[in-house]
Short mmCIF file of C-alpha atoms in Angstrom, two decimals:
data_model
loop_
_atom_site.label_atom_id
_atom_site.label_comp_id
_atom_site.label_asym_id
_atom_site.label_seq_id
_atom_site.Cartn_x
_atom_site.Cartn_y
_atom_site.Cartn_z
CA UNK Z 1 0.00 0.00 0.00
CA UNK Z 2 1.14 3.32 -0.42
CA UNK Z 3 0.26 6.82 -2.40
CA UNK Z 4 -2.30 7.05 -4.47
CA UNK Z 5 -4.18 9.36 -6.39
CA UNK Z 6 -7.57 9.08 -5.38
CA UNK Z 7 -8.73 12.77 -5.82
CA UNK Z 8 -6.86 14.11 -8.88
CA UNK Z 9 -9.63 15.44 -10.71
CA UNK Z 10 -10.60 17.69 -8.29
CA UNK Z 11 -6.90 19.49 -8.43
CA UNK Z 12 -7.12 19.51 -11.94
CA UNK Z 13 -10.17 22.02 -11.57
CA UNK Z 14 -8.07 24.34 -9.34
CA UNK Z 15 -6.08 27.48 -10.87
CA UNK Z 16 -2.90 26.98 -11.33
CA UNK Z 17 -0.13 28.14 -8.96
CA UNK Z 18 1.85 30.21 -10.57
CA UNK Z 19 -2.03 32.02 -10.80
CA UNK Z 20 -2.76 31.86 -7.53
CA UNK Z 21 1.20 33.31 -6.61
CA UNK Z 22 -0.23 36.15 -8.77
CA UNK Z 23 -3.32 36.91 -8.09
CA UNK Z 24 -3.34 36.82 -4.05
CA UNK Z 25 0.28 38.57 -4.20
CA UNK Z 26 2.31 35.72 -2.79
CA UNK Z 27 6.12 37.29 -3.07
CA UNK Z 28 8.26 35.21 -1.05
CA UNK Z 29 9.26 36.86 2.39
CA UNK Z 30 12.49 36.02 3.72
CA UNK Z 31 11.95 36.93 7.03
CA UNK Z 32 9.34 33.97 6.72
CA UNK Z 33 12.14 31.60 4.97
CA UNK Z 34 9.50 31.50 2.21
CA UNK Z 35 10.70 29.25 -1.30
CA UNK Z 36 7.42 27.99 -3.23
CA UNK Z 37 7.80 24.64 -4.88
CA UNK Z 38 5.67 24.59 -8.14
CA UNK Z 39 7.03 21.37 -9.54
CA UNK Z 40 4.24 19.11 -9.90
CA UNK Z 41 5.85 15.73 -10.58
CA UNK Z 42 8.73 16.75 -8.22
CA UNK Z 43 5.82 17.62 -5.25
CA UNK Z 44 4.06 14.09 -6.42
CA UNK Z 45 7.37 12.18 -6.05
CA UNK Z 46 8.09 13.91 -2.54
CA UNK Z 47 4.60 12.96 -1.86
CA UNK Z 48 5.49 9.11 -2.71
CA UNK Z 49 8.58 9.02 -0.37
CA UNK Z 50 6.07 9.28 2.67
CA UNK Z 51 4.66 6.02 2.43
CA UNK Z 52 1.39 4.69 3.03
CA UNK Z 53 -1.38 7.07 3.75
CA UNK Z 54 -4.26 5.81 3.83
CA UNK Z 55 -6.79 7.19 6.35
CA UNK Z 56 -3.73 9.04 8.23
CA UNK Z 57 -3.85 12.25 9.91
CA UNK Z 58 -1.42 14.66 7.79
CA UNK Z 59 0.43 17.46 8.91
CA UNK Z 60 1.97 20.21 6.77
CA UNK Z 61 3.81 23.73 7.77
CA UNK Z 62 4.09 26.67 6.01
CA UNK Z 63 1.77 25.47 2.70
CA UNK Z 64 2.26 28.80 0.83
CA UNK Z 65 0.63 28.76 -2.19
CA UNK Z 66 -0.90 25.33 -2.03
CA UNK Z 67 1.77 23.30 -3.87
CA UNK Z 68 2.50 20.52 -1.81
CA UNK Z 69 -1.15 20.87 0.04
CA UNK Z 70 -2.26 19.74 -3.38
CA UNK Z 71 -0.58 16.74 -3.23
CA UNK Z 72 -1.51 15.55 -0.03
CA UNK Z 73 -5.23 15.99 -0.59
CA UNK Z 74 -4.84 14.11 -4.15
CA UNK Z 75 -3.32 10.84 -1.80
CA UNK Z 76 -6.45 8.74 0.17
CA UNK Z 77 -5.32 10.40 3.60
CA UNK Z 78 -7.99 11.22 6.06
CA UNK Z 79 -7.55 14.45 6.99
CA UNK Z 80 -4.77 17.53 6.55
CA UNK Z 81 -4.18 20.38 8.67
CA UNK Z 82 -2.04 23.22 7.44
CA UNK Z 83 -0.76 25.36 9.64
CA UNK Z 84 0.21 28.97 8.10
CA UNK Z 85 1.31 32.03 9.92
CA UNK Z 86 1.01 34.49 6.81
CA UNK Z 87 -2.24 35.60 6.29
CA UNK Z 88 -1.68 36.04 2.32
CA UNK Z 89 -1.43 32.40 1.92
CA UNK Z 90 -4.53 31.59 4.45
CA UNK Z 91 -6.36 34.05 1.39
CA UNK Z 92 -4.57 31.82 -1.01
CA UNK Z 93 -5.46 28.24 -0.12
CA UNK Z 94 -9.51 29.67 -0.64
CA UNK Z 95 -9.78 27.34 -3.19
CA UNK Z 96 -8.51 24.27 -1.55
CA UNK Z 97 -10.50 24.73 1.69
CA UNK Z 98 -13.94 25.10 -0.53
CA UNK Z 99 -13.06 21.87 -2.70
CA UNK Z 100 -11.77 19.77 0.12
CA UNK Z 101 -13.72 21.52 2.85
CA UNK Z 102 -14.46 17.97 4.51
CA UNK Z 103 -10.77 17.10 4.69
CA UNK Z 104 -8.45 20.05 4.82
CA UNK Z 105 -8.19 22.31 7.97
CA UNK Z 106 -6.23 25.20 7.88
CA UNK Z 107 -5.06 26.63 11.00
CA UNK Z 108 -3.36 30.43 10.95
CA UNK Z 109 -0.63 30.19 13.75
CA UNK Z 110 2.85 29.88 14.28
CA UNK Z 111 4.29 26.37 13.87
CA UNK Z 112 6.84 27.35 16.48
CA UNK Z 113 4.13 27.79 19.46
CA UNK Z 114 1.36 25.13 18.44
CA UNK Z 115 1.00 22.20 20.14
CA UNK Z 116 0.38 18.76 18.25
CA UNK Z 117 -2.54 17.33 20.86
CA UNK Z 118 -4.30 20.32 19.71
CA UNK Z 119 -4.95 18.55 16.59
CA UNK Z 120 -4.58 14.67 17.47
CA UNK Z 121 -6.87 14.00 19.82
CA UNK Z 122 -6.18 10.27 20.13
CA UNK Z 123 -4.77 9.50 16.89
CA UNK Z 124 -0.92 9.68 15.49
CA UNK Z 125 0.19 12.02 12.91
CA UNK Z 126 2.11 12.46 9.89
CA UNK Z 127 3.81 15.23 9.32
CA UNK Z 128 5.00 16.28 5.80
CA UNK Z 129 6.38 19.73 5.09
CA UNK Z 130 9.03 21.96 3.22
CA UNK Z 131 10.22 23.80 6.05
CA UNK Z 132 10.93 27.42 6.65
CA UNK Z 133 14.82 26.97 6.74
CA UNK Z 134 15.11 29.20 9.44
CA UNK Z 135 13.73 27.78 11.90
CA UNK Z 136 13.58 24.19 10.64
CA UNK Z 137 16.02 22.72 14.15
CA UNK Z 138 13.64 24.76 16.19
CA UNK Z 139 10.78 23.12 14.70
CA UNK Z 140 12.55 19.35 14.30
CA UNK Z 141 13.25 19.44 17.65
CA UNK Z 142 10.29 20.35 19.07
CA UNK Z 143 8.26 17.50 17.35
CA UNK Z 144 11.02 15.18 18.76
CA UNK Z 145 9.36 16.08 21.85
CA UNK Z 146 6.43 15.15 21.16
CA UNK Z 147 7.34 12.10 18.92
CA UNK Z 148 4.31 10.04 20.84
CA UNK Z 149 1.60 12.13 18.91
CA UNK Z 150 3.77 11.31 15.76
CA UNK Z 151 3.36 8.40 12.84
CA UNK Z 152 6.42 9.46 10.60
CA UNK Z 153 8.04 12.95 9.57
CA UNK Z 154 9.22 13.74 6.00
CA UNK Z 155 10.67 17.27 5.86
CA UNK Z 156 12.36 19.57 3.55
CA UNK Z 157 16.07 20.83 4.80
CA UNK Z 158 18.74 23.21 3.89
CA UNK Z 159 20.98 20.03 2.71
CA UNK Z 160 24.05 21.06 5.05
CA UNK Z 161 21.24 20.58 8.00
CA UNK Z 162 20.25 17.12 6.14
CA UNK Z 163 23.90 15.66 6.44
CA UNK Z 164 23.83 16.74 10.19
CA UNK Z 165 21.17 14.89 10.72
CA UNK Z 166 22.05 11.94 9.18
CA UNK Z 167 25.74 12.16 10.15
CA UNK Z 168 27.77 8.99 11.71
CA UNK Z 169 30.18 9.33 14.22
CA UNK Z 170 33.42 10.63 12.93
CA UNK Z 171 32.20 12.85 10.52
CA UNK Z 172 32.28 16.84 10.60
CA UNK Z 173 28.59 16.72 10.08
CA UNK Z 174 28.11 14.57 13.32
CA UNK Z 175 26.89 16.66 16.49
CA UNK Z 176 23.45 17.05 18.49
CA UNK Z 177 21.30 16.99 16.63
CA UNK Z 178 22.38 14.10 14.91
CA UNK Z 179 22.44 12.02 18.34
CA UNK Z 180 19.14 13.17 19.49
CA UNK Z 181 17.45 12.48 16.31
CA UNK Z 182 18.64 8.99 15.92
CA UNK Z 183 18.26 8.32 19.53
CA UNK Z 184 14.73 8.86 19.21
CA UNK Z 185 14.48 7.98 14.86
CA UNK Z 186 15.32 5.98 12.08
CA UNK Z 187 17.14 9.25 10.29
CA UNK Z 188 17.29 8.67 6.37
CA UNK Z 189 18.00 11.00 3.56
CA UNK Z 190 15.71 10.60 0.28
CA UNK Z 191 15.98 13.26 -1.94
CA UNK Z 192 18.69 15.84 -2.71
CA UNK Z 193 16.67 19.12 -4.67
CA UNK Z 194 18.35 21.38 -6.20
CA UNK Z 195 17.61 25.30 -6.13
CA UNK Z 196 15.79 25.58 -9.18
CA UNK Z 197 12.81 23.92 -8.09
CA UNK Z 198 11.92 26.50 -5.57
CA UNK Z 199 11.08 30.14 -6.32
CA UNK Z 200 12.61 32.06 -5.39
CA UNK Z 201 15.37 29.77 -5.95
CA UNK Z 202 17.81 29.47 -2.31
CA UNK Z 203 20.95 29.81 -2.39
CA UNK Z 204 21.23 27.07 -0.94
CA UNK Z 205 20.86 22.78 -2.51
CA UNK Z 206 17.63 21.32 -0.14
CA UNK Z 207 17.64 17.62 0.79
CA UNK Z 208 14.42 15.22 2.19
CA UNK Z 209 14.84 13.70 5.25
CA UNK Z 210 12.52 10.88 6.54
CA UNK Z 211 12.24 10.12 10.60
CA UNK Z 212 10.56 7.02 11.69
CA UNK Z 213 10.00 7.11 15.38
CA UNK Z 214 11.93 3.83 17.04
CA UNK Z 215 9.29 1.55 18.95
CA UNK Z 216 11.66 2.80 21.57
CA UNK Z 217 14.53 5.42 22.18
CA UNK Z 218 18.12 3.43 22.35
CA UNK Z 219 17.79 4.33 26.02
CA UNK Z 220 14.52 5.53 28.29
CA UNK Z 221 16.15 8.87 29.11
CA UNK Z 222 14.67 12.28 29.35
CA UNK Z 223 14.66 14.76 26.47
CA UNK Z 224 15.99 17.18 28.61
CA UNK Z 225 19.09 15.12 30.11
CA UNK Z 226 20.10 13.93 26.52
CA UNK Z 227 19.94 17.80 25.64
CA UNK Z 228 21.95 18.59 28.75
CA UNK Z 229 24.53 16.02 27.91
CA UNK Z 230 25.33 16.57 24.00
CA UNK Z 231 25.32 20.30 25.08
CA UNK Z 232 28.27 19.56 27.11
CA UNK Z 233 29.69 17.37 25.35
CA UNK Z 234 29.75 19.14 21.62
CA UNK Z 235 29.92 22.97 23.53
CA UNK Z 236 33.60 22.83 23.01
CA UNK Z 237 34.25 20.51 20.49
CA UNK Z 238 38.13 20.80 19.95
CA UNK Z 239 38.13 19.75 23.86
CA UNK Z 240 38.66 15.84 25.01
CA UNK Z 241 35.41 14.52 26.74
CA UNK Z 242 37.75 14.96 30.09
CA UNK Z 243 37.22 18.64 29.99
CA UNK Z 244 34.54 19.22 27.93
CA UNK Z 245 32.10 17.18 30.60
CA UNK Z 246 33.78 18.73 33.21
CA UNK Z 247 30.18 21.40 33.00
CA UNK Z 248 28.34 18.13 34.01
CA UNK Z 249 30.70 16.14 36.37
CA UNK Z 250 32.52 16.90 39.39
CA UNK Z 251 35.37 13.92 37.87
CA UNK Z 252 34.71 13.26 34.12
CA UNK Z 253 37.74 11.35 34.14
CA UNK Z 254 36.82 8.74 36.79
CA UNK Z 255 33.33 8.51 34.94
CA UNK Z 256 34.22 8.20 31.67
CA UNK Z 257 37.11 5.16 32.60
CA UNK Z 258 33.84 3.75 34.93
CA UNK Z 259 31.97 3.60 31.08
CA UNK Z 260 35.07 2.29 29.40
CA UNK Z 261 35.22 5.29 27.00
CA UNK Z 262 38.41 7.13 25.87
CA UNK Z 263 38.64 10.30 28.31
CA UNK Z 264 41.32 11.81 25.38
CA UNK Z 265 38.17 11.47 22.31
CA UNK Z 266 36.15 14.12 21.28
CA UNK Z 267 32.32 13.90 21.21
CA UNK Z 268 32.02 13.66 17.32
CA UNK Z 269 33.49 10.12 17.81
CA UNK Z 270 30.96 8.89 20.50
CA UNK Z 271 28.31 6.67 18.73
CA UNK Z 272 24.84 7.09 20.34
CA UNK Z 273 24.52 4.33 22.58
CA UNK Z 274 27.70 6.32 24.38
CA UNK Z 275 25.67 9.12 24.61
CA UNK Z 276 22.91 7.39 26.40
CA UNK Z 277 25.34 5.15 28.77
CA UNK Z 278 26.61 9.00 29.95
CA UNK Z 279 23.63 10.33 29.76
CA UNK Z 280 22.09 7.14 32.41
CA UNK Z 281 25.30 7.84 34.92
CA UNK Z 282 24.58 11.63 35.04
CA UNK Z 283 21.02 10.40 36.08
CA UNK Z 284 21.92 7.62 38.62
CA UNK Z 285 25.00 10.43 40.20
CA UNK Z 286 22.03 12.76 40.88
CA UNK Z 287 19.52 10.37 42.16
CA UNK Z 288 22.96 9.06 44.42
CA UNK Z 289 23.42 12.76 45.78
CA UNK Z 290 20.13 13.57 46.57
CA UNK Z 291 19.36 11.05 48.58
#
């Protein structure tokens, strides 16, 4: 099972986008991170490399014109919310709300401040989206937070953020956000895009990055004590994890030789399980000292 194209005709009655850029005004705002993508059979194919929709609950940030909103409501998904924090575009996606006014929801808010339950209730989501660049790690990570309201993520990123996230240990690209996303995801890369297919065109090459929630994290910890540990760890990354962990521990040294890892590497070389072995001693030290 997988995508489908179960309400074509209906987008095939809809102006097209390069019309609806026109008439409603639509110039991309950079202080929005705004690049449209108009590509049809480049939208359908990033539409494909979510998987199986059928009856899901979609997701999508920052629609714009409508391009990939399209898309979604052509596959046999349930429902779609869109959320959209510039009023121009709420004007814009008129069209789509009146022909899909059973299945698309569009919310005007910031992405940034909503919460997902808002919208769940008590099912899962998928969220699908070409993200505002911008603020695309402030946005990642604050779904990762909430990865129990979440069925998959398939998101649009500057490609230098992309190899982060997919980075393995060793590599330049390889820091926080790369641990906490594959502590908590299956992290895989599935399109690289280049420029051209967005106007305005970036000036920067945009990758697709697909995150499928692990039936469990590599290790039960907190959010907030993984944070607190890759902070330390990759604040000073030149440093050995002897100092650098010295923000977290009163002896990093004794610790680290306790978890038979190298005091003398650096954090890009820890592989995530390491991360969560440190991360469990910084919780049993504190549950030690305050009792």
């Amino acid at each position: 099972m997988g995508y489908s194209l179960p309400n074509l005709d209906i987008s095939k009655q809809l102006p097209h986008l390069r019309e609806v850029i026109a008439k409603h005004e639509l110039g991309a705002k950079r202080s929005l991170g705004q690049h449209y993508l108009l590509d049809t059979n480049l939208i359908r194919r990033i539409v494909r490399e979510v998987g199986d929709t059928k009856n899901k609950i979609l997701f999508e940030v920052g629609p714009g014109p409508g391009g990939l909103t399209r898309a979604l409501l052509e596959t046999d998904a349930k429902q779609l919310f869109a959320i959209e924090r510039d009023s121009r575009c709420i004007a814009a996606l008129s069209d789509l709300t009146k022909c899909y006014s059973n299945r698309l929801t569009v919310i005007e808010a910031d992405a940034l401040n909503f919460k997902l339950k808002e919208i769940t209730k008590n099912n899962k989501i998928t969220i699908v989206a070409n993200l505002p660049y911008n603020i695309s790690i402030p946005l990642l990570l604050g779904w990762l937070r909430q990865l129990n309201l979440i069925n998959s993520m398939t998101l649009m990123f500057q490609k230098e953020v992309a190899e982060r996230l997919i980075a393995k240990p060793g590599s330049k690209n390889y820091g926080r956000i790369s641990v906490i996303s594959q502590w908590l995801c299956y992290v895989e890369k599935k399109l690289s895009i280049p420029p051209t297919a967005f106007v305005p065109p970036p000036k920067v090459n945009s990758a697709l990055v697909n995150f499928i929630p692990r039936p469990q994290p590599i290790s039960p910890i907190s959010f907030e004590i993984m944070e607190k540990v890759t902070a330390a760890a990759f604040g000073q990354r030149r440093k050995m994890l002897k100092s650098s962990l010295g923000s977290i521990f009163s002896d990093p040294l004794k610790i680290l030789k306790f978890l038979n890892i190298n005091p003398a590497a650096r954090a890009e070389t820890l592989k995530v399980n390491e991360f969560c072995r440190i991360s469990e001693c910084y919780i049993d030290l504190n549950k030690s000292e305050n009792q």
